[in-house]
mmCIF file with all atom_site columns, C-alpha atoms in Angstrom:
data_model
loop_
_atom_site.group_PDB
_atom_site.id
_atom_site.type_symbol
_atom_site.label_atom_id
_atom_site.label_alt_id
_atom_site.label_comp_id
_atom_site.label_asym_id
_atom_site.label_entity_id
_atom_site.label_seq_id
_atom_site.pdbx_PDB_ins_code
_atom_site.Cartn_x
_atom_site.Cartn_y
_atom_site.Cartn_z
_atom_site.occupancy
_atom_site.B_iso_or_equiv
_atom_site.pdbx_formal_charge
_atom_site.auth_seq_id
_atom_site.auth_comp_id
_atom_site.auth_asym_id
_atom_site.auth_atom_id
_atom_site.pdbx_PDB_model_num
ATOM 1   C CA . MET A 1 1   ? 9.661  127.419 142.447 1.00 0.00 ? 1   MET A CA 1
ATOM 2   C CA . LYS A 1 2   ? 11.968 127.348 145.458 1.00 0.00 ? 2   LYS A CA 1
ATOM 3   C CA . ASN A 1 3   ? 11.827 123.593 145.530 1.00 0.00 ? 3   ASN A CA 1
ATOM 4   C CA . THR A 1 4   ? 12.829 123.464 141.868 1.00 0.00 ? 4   THR A CA 1
ATOM 5   C CA . ILE A 1 5   ? 15.783 125.811 142.517 1.00 0.00 ? 5   ILE A CA 1
ATOM 6   C CA . LYS A 1 6   ? 16.846 123.691 145.448 1.00 0.00 ? 6   LYS A CA 1
ATOM 7   C CA . LEU A 1 7   ? 16.464 120.457 143.421 1.00 0.00 ? 7   LEU A CA 1
ATOM 8   C CA . VAL A 1 8   ? 18.472 121.889 140.485 1.00 0.00 ? 8   VAL A CA 1
ATOM 9   C CA . SER A 1 9   ? 21.190 123.220 142.910 1.00 0.00 ? 9   SER A CA 1
ATOM 10  C CA . VAL A 1 10  ? 21.466 119.824 144.611 1.00 0.00 ? 10  VAL A CA 1
ATOM 11  C CA . LEU A 1 11  ? 21.739 118.055 141.200 1.00 0.00 ? 11  LEU A CA 1
ATOM 12  C CA . ILE A 1 12  ? 24.476 120.535 140.107 1.00 0.00 ? 12  ILE A CA 1
ATOM 13  C CA . VAL A 1 13  ? 26.413 119.924 143.323 1.00 0.00 ? 13  VAL A CA 1
ATOM 14  C CA . MET A 1 14  ? 26.096 116.237 142.855 1.00 0.00 ? 14  MET A CA 1
ATOM 15  C CA . VAL A 1 15  ? 27.282 116.347 139.290 1.00 0.00 ? 15  VAL A CA 1
ATOM 16  C CA . LEU A 1 16  ? 30.252 118.463 140.346 1.00 0.00 ? 16  LEU A CA 1
ATOM 17  C CA . ILE A 1 17  ? 31.141 116.106 143.180 1.00 0.00 ? 17  ILE A CA 1
ATOM 18  C CA . SER A 1 18  ? 30.790 113.096 140.804 1.00 0.00 ? 18  SER A CA 1
ATOM 19  C CA . VAL A 1 19  ? 32.971 114.690 138.109 1.00 0.00 ? 19  VAL A CA 1
ATOM 20  C CA . THR A 1 20  ? 35.515 115.745 140.616 1.00 0.00 ? 20  THR A CA 1
ATOM 21  C CA . ALA A 1 21  ? 35.676 112.178 141.993 1.00 0.00 ? 21  ALA A CA 1
ATOM 22  C CA . ILE A 1 22  ? 36.119 110.714 138.542 1.00 0.00 ? 22  ILE A CA 1
ATOM 23  C CA . VAL A 1 23  ? 38.846 113.103 137.648 1.00 0.00 ? 23  VAL A CA 1
ATOM 24  C CA . VAL A 1 24  ? 40.742 112.343 141.027 1.00 0.00 ? 24  VAL A CA 1
ATOM 25  C CA . HIS A 1 25  ? 40.353 108.669 140.452 1.00 0.00 ? 25  HIS A CA 1
ATOM 26  C CA . HIS A 1 26  ? 41.645 108.949 136.885 1.00 0.00 ? 26  HIS A CA 1
ATOM 27  C CA . ASN A 1 27  ? 44.666 110.835 138.074 1.00 0.00 ? 27  ASN A CA 1
ATOM 28  C CA . ARG A 1 28  ? 45.413 108.249 140.671 1.00 0.00 ? 28  ARG A CA 1
ATOM 29  C CA . VAL A 1 29  ? 45.157 105.383 138.194 1.00 0.00 ? 29  VAL A CA 1
ATOM 30  C CA . SER A 1 30  ? 47.364 107.259 135.685 1.00 0.00 ? 30  SER A CA 1
ATOM 31  C CA . SER A 1 31  ? 49.840 108.035 138.373 1.00 0.00 ? 31  SER A CA 1
ATOM 32  C CA . ASN A 1 32  ? 50.037 104.299 139.369 1.00 0.00 ? 32  ASN A CA 1
ATOM 33  C CA . TYR A 1 33  ? 50.484 103.275 135.785 1.00 0.00 ? 33  TYR A CA 1
ATOM 34  C CA . VAL A 1 34  ? 53.357 105.770 135.254 1.00 0.00 ? 34  VAL A CA 1
ATOM 35  C CA . MET A 1 35  ? 55.040 104.538 138.473 1.00 0.00 ? 35  MET A CA 1
ATOM 36  C CA . LYS A 1 36  ? 54.613 100.907 137.420 1.00 0.00 ? 36  LYS A CA 1
ATOM 37  C CA . LYS A 1 37  ? 55.978 101.584 133.971 1.00 0.00 ? 37  LYS A CA 1
ATOM 38  C CA . LYS A 1 38  ? 58.964 103.418 135.404 1.00 0.00 ? 38  LYS A CA 1
ATOM 39  C CA . SER A 1 39  ? 59.731 100.526 137.625 1.00 0.00 ? 39  SER A CA 1
ATOM 40  C CA . ASP A 1 40  ? 59.511 98.084  134.686 1.00 0.00 ? 40  ASP A CA 1
ATOM 41  C CA . GLN A 1 41  ? 61.920 100.295 132.793 1.00 0.00 ? 41  GLN A CA 1
ATOM 42  C CA . GLU A 1 42  ? 64.249 100.285 135.742 1.00 0.00 ? 42  GLU A CA 1
ATOM 43  C CA . LYS A 1 43  ? 64.041 96.548  135.970 1.00 0.00 ? 43  LYS A CA 1
ATOM 44  C CA . ALA A 1 44  ? 64.796 96.250  132.251 1.00 0.00 ? 44  ALA A CA 1
ATOM 45  C CA . GLU A 1 45  ? 67.849 98.556  132.516 1.00 0.00 ? 45  GLU A CA 1
ATOM 46  C CA . GLU A 1 46  ? 69.172 96.531  135.450 1.00 0.00 ? 46  GLU A CA 1
ATOM 47  C CA . LEU A 1 47  ? 68.778 93.271  133.585 1.00 0.00 ? 47  LEU A CA 1
ATOM 48  C CA . ALA A 1 48  ? 70.314 94.726  130.443 1.00 0.00 ? 48  ALA A CA 1
ATOM 49  C CA . GLU A 1 49  ? 73.304 95.742  132.458 1.00 0.00 ? 49  GLU A CA 1
ATOM 50  C CA . LYS A 1 50  ? 73.708 92.229  133.789 1.00 0.00 ? 50  LYS A CA 1
ATOM 51  C CA . MET A 1 51  ? 73.304 90.683  130.409 1.00 0.00 ? 51  MET A CA 1
ATOM 52  C CA . LYS A 1 52  ? 75.892 92.857  128.586 1.00 0.00 ? 52  LYS A CA 1
ATOM 53  C CA . PRO A 1 53  ? 78.767 90.427  129.232 1.00 0.00 ? 53  PRO A CA 1
ATOM 54  C CA . LYS A 1 54  ? 76.571 87.559  127.824 1.00 0.00 ? 54  LYS A CA 1
ATOM 55  C CA . ILE A 1 55  ? 75.903 89.653  124.768 1.00 0.00 ? 55  ILE A CA 1
ATOM 56  C CA . GLU A 1 56  ? 79.541 90.401  124.336 1.00 0.00 ? 56  GLU A CA 1
ATOM 57  C CA . GLU A 1 57  ? 80.377 86.730  124.719 1.00 0.00 ? 57  GLU A CA 1
ATOM 58  C CA . HIS A 1 58  ? 77.611 85.898  122.068 1.00 0.00 ? 58  HIS A CA 1
ATOM 59  C CA . LEU A 1 59  ? 79.196 88.349  119.674 1.00 0.00 ? 59  LEU A CA 1
ATOM 60  C CA . HIS A 1 60  ? 82.667 86.984  120.138 1.00 0.00 ? 60  HIS A CA 1
ATOM 61  C CA . LYS A 1 61  ? 81.509 83.466  119.399 1.00 0.00 ? 61  LYS A CA 1
ATOM 62  C CA . ARG A 1 62  ? 80.032 84.609  116.191 1.00 0.00 ? 62  ARG A CA 1
ATOM 63  C CA . ASP A 1 63  ? 83.241 86.456  115.324 1.00 0.00 ? 63  ASP A CA 1
ATOM 64  C CA . ILE A 1 64  ? 85.285 83.660  113.836 1.00 0.00 ? 64  ILE A CA 1
ATOM 65  C CA . HIS A 1 65  ? 87.633 86.015  112.098 1.00 0.00 ? 65  HIS A CA 1
ATOM 66  C CA . HIS A 1 66  ? 88.437 88.048  115.303 1.00 0.00 ? 66  HIS A CA 1
ATOM 67  C CA . PHE A 1 67  ? 87.242 91.239  113.678 1.00 0.00 ? 67  PHE A CA 1
ATOM 68  C CA . ILE A 1 68  ? 85.732 92.767  116.882 1.00 0.00 ? 68  ILE A CA 1
ATOM 69  C CA . LYS A 1 69  ? 88.120 95.057  118.815 1.00 0.00 ? 69  LYS A CA 1
ATOM 70  C CA . SER A 1 70  ? 85.508 96.877  120.907 1.00 0.00 ? 70  SER A CA 1
ATOM 71  C CA . ILE A 1 71  ? 81.926 96.694  121.731 1.00 0.00 ? 71  ILE A CA 1
ATOM 72  C CA . THR A 1 72  ? 79.833 99.728  122.691 1.00 0.00 ? 72  THR A CA 1
ATOM 73  C CA . PHE A 1 73  ? 76.264 99.493  124.015 1.00 0.00 ? 73  PHE A CA 1
ATOM 74  C CA . GLU A 1 74  ? 73.711 102.323 123.478 1.00 0.00 ? 74  GLU A CA 1
ATOM 75  C CA . LYS A 1 75  ? 72.417 104.002 126.638 1.00 0.00 ? 75  LYS A CA 1
ATOM 76  C CA . ASP A 1 76  ? 68.752 103.472 125.906 1.00 0.00 ? 76  ASP A CA 1
ATOM 77  C CA . VAL A 1 77  ? 67.076 100.222 126.676 1.00 0.00 ? 77  VAL A CA 1
ATOM 78  C CA . THR A 1 78  ? 63.556 99.530  125.431 1.00 0.00 ? 78  THR A CA 1
ATOM 79  C CA . ILE A 1 79  ? 60.893 97.024  126.140 1.00 0.00 ? 79  ILE A CA 1
ATOM 80  C CA . ASN A 1 80  ? 59.076 95.700  123.101 1.00 0.00 ? 80  ASN A CA 1
ATOM 81  C CA . PRO A 1 81  ? 55.352 94.832  123.058 1.00 0.00 ? 81  PRO A CA 1
ATOM 82  C CA . MET A 1 82  ? 56.092 91.188  123.724 1.00 0.00 ? 82  MET A CA 1
ATOM 83  C CA . GLY A 1 83  ? 57.888 92.125  127.045 1.00 0.00 ? 83  GLY A CA 1
ATOM 84  C CA . ASP A 1 84  ? 61.446 91.480  125.640 1.00 0.00 ? 84  ASP A CA 1
ATOM 85  C CA . ILE A 1 85  ? 64.143 93.957  126.507 1.00 0.00 ? 85  ILE A CA 1
ATOM 86  C CA . ILE A 1 86  ? 66.025 95.385  123.493 1.00 0.00 ? 86  ILE A CA 1
ATOM 87  C CA . ILE A 1 87  ? 69.478 96.623  123.783 1.00 0.00 ? 87  ILE A CA 1
ATOM 88  C CA . ASP A 1 88  ? 71.358 98.133  120.807 1.00 0.00 ? 88  ASP A CA 1
ATOM 89  C CA . GLY A 1 89  ? 75.037 98.612  120.269 1.00 0.00 ? 89  GLY A CA 1
ATOM 90  C CA . TYR A 1 90  ? 77.938 98.643  117.715 1.00 0.00 ? 90  TYR A CA 1
ATOM 91  C CA . VAL A 1 91  ? 81.359 97.218  117.367 1.00 0.00 ? 91  VAL A CA 1
ATOM 92  C CA . ASN A 1 92  ? 84.727 98.881  116.600 1.00 0.00 ? 92  ASN A CA 1
ATOM 93  C CA . GLY A 1 93  ? 83.336 102.447 117.060 1.00 0.00 ? 93  GLY A CA 1
ATOM 94  C CA . GLU A 1 94  ? 81.364 102.228 113.809 1.00 0.00 ? 94  GLU A CA 1
ATOM 95  C CA . SER A 1 95  ? 77.754 102.753 114.781 1.00 0.00 ? 95  SER A CA 1
ATOM 96  C CA . GLU A 1 96  ? 76.562 103.269 111.228 1.00 0.00 ? 96  GLU A CA 1
ATOM 97  C CA . LYS A 1 97  ? 78.124 100.124 109.697 1.00 0.00 ? 97  LYS A CA 1
ATOM 98  C CA . TYR A 1 98  ? 78.556 97.529  112.501 1.00 0.00 ? 98  TYR A CA 1
ATOM 99  C CA . GLY A 1 99  ? 75.414 97.860  114.604 1.00 0.00 ? 99  GLY A CA 1
ATOM 100 C CA . PHE A 1 100 ? 73.616 95.002  116.373 1.00 0.00 ? 100 PHE A CA 1
ATOM 101 C CA . SER A 1 101 ? 70.385 94.725  118.476 1.00 0.00 ? 101 SER A CA 1
ATOM 102 C CA . ALA A 1 102 ? 70.017 91.978  121.115 1.00 0.00 ? 102 ALA A CA 1
ATOM 103 C CA . SER A 1 103 ? 66.614 90.844  122.544 1.00 0.00 ? 103 SER A CA 1
ATOM 104 C CA . ILE A 1 104 ? 66.719 89.714  126.185 1.00 0.00 ? 104 ILE A CA 1
ATOM 105 C CA . GLN A 1 105 ? 63.797 87.495  127.419 1.00 0.00 ? 105 GLN A CA 1
ATOM 106 C CA . TYR A 1 106 ? 63.054 88.933  130.829 1.00 0.00 ? 106 TYR A CA 1
ATOM 107 C CA . ARG A 1 107 ? 61.532 85.802  132.383 1.00 0.00 ? 107 ARG A CA 1
ATOM 108 C CA . ALA A 1 108 ? 64.087 83.424  131.107 1.00 0.00 ? 108 ALA A CA 1
ATOM 109 C CA . ARG A 1 109 ? 67.004 85.817  131.620 1.00 0.00 ? 109 ARG A CA 1
ATOM 110 C CA . LYS A 1 110 ? 68.571 84.780  128.345 1.00 0.00 ? 110 LYS A CA 1
ATOM 111 C CA . ILE A 1 111 ? 69.427 86.317  124.980 1.00 0.00 ? 111 ILE A CA 1
ATOM 112 C CA . GLY A 1 112 ? 66.423 85.663  122.727 1.00 0.00 ? 112 GLY A CA 1
ATOM 113 C CA . SER A 1 113 ? 67.644 86.823  119.304 1.00 0.00 ? 113 SER A CA 1
ATOM 114 C CA . THR A 1 114 ? 70.292 89.082  117.872 1.00 0.00 ? 114 THR A CA 1
ATOM 115 C CA . SER A 1 115 ? 70.188 91.015  114.618 1.00 0.00 ? 115 SER A CA 1
ATOM 116 C CA . TYR A 1 116 ? 73.221 92.556  112.931 1.00 0.00 ? 116 TYR A CA 1
ATOM 117 C CA . ASP A 1 117 ? 73.662 95.375  110.316 1.00 0.00 ? 117 ASP A CA 1
ATOM 118 C CA . PRO A 1 118 ? 74.616 93.694  106.945 1.00 0.00 ? 118 PRO A CA 1
ATOM 119 C CA . GLU A 1 119 ? 78.194 94.851  107.100 1.00 0.00 ? 119 GLU A CA 1
ATOM 120 C CA . LEU A 1 120 ? 78.725 93.262  110.592 1.00 0.00 ? 120 LEU A CA 1
ATOM 121 C CA . SER A 1 121 ? 76.918 90.124  109.560 1.00 0.00 ? 121 SER A CA 1
ATOM 122 C CA . ASN A 1 122 ? 79.182 89.801  106.531 1.00 0.00 ? 122 ASN A CA 1
ATOM 123 C CA . ARG A 1 123 ? 82.273 89.894  108.890 1.00 0.00 ? 123 ARG A CA 1
ATOM 124 C CA . PHE A 1 124 ? 80.912 86.871  110.633 1.00 0.00 ? 124 PHE A CA 1
ATOM 125 C CA . LYS A 1 125 ? 80.524 84.796  107.340 1.00 0.00 ? 125 LYS A CA 1
ATOM 126 C CA . ASP A 1 126 ? 82.334 81.469  107.461 1.00 0.00 ? 126 ASP A CA 1
ATOM 127 C CA . TRP A 1 127 ? 83.807 81.042  103.974 1.00 0.00 ? 127 TRP A CA 1
ATOM 128 C CA . ASP A 1 128 ? 85.110 77.630  104.879 1.00 0.00 ? 128 ASP A CA 1
ATOM 129 C CA . LYS A 1 129 ? 81.561 76.378  104.322 1.00 0.00 ? 129 LYS A CA 1
ATOM 130 C CA . TYR A 1 130 ? 81.812 77.356  100.681 1.00 0.00 ? 130 TYR A CA 1
ATOM 131 C CA . LYS A 1 131 ? 85.197 75.737  99.818  1.00 0.00 ? 131 LYS A CA 1
ATOM 132 C CA . ASN A 1 132 ? 83.607 73.663  97.214  1.00 0.00 ? 132 ASN A CA 1
ATOM 133 C CA . GLU A 1 133 ? 81.747 76.633  95.763  1.00 0.00 ? 133 GLU A CA 1
ATOM 134 C CA . PRO A 1 134 ? 84.481 79.439  95.524  1.00 0.00 ? 134 PRO A CA 1
ATOM 135 C CA . GLU A 1 135 ? 82.312 81.413  93.090  1.00 0.00 ? 135 GLU A CA 1
ATOM 136 C CA . ILE A 1 136 ? 79.976 82.390  95.909  1.00 0.00 ? 136 ILE A CA 1
ATOM 137 C CA . LYS A 1 137 ? 82.830 84.194  97.679  1.00 0.00 ? 137 LYS A CA 1
ATOM 138 C CA . GLU A 1 138 ? 84.179 85.654  94.397  1.00 0.00 ? 138 GLU A CA 1
ATOM 139 C CA . ASN A 1 139 ? 80.666 86.931  93.521  1.00 0.00 ? 139 ASN A CA 1
ATOM 140 C CA . TYR A 1 140 ? 80.401 88.565  96.923  1.00 0.00 ? 140 TYR A CA 1
ATOM 141 C CA . LEU A 1 141 ? 83.752 90.266  96.601  1.00 0.00 ? 141 LEU A CA 1
ATOM 142 C CA . LYS A 1 142 ? 83.029 91.465  93.061  1.00 0.00 ? 142 LYS A CA 1
ATOM 143 C CA . ARG A 1 143 ? 80.083 93.465  94.510  1.00 0.00 ? 143 ARG A CA 1
ATOM 144 C CA . LEU A 1 144 ? 82.465 95.523  96.642  1.00 0.00 ? 144 LEU A CA 1
ATOM 145 C CA . SER A 1 145 ? 84.527 98.385  95.433  1.00 0.00 ? 145 SER A CA 1
ATOM 146 C CA . GLU A 1 146 ? 88.232 97.884  95.467  1.00 0.00 ? 146 GLU A CA 1
ATOM 147 C CA . THR A 1 147 ? 88.778 99.741  98.823  1.00 0.00 ? 147 THR A CA 1
ATOM 148 C CA . GLU A 1 148 ? 85.871 97.877  100.425 1.00 0.00 ? 148 GLU A CA 1
ATOM 149 C CA . ARG A 1 149 ? 87.169 94.580  99.148  1.00 0.00 ? 149 ARG A CA 1
ATOM 150 C CA . GLU A 1 150 ? 90.685 95.308  100.628 1.00 0.00 ? 150 GLU A CA 1
ATOM 151 C CA . GLN A 1 151 ? 89.141 96.361  103.929 1.00 0.00 ? 151 GLN A CA 1
ATOM 152 C CA . TYR A 1 152 ? 86.841 93.298  104.025 1.00 0.00 ? 152 TYR A CA 1
ATOM 153 C CA . LEU A 1 153 ? 89.797 90.905  103.298 1.00 0.00 ? 153 LEU A CA 1
ATOM 154 C CA . LYS A 1 154 ? 91.681 92.648  106.117 1.00 0.00 ? 154 LYS A CA 1
ATOM 155 C CA . ASP A 1 155 ? 88.784 92.399  108.482 1.00 0.00 ? 155 ASP A CA 1
ATOM 156 C CA . ILE A 1 156 ? 88.419 88.598  107.969 1.00 0.00 ? 156 ILE A CA 1
ATOM 157 C CA . GLY A 1 157 ? 92.172 88.094  108.321 1.00 0.00 ? 157 GLY A CA 1
ATOM 158 C CA . GLU A 1 158 ? 92.972 87.170  104.676 1.00 0.00 ? 158 GLU A CA 1
ATOM 159 C CA . LYS A 1 159 ? 95.129 90.335  104.112 1.00 0.00 ? 159 LYS A CA 1
ATOM 160 C CA . GLU A 1 160 ? 97.408 92.300  106.286 1.00 0.00 ? 160 GLU A CA 1
#
């Protein structure tokens, strides 16, 4: 009976030591992961900061009507599952209407793709391409309310 109690006690102590070792190991692995992730985030933020002038240059190249007066970048920088860095922003102080999102390829250190809110994208439209099809522009303008139409024509430099 004494041997059985000793054996059970030794087994319990071994189980407790094993469980404690597993918990400690798990905490170390989790801690290292959080530290690595944090440093990846810091690297992404640093690269995003360096790439902001290139993003601004890219936006101004698209802005054939010289609509953009100011560019504001959001504070948060994210890393998508593919490893690209995503930085969001907006132009002319209109975050709801004129937003954009730029993808930065970390390894290549270049802009991957850029997406625009529809209102901003419409400000970049080159109507000269449709000179032979004026109905396309007319149909677009008909969709807008009178106030929106006036503002749009001002934004693309066709009205003062």
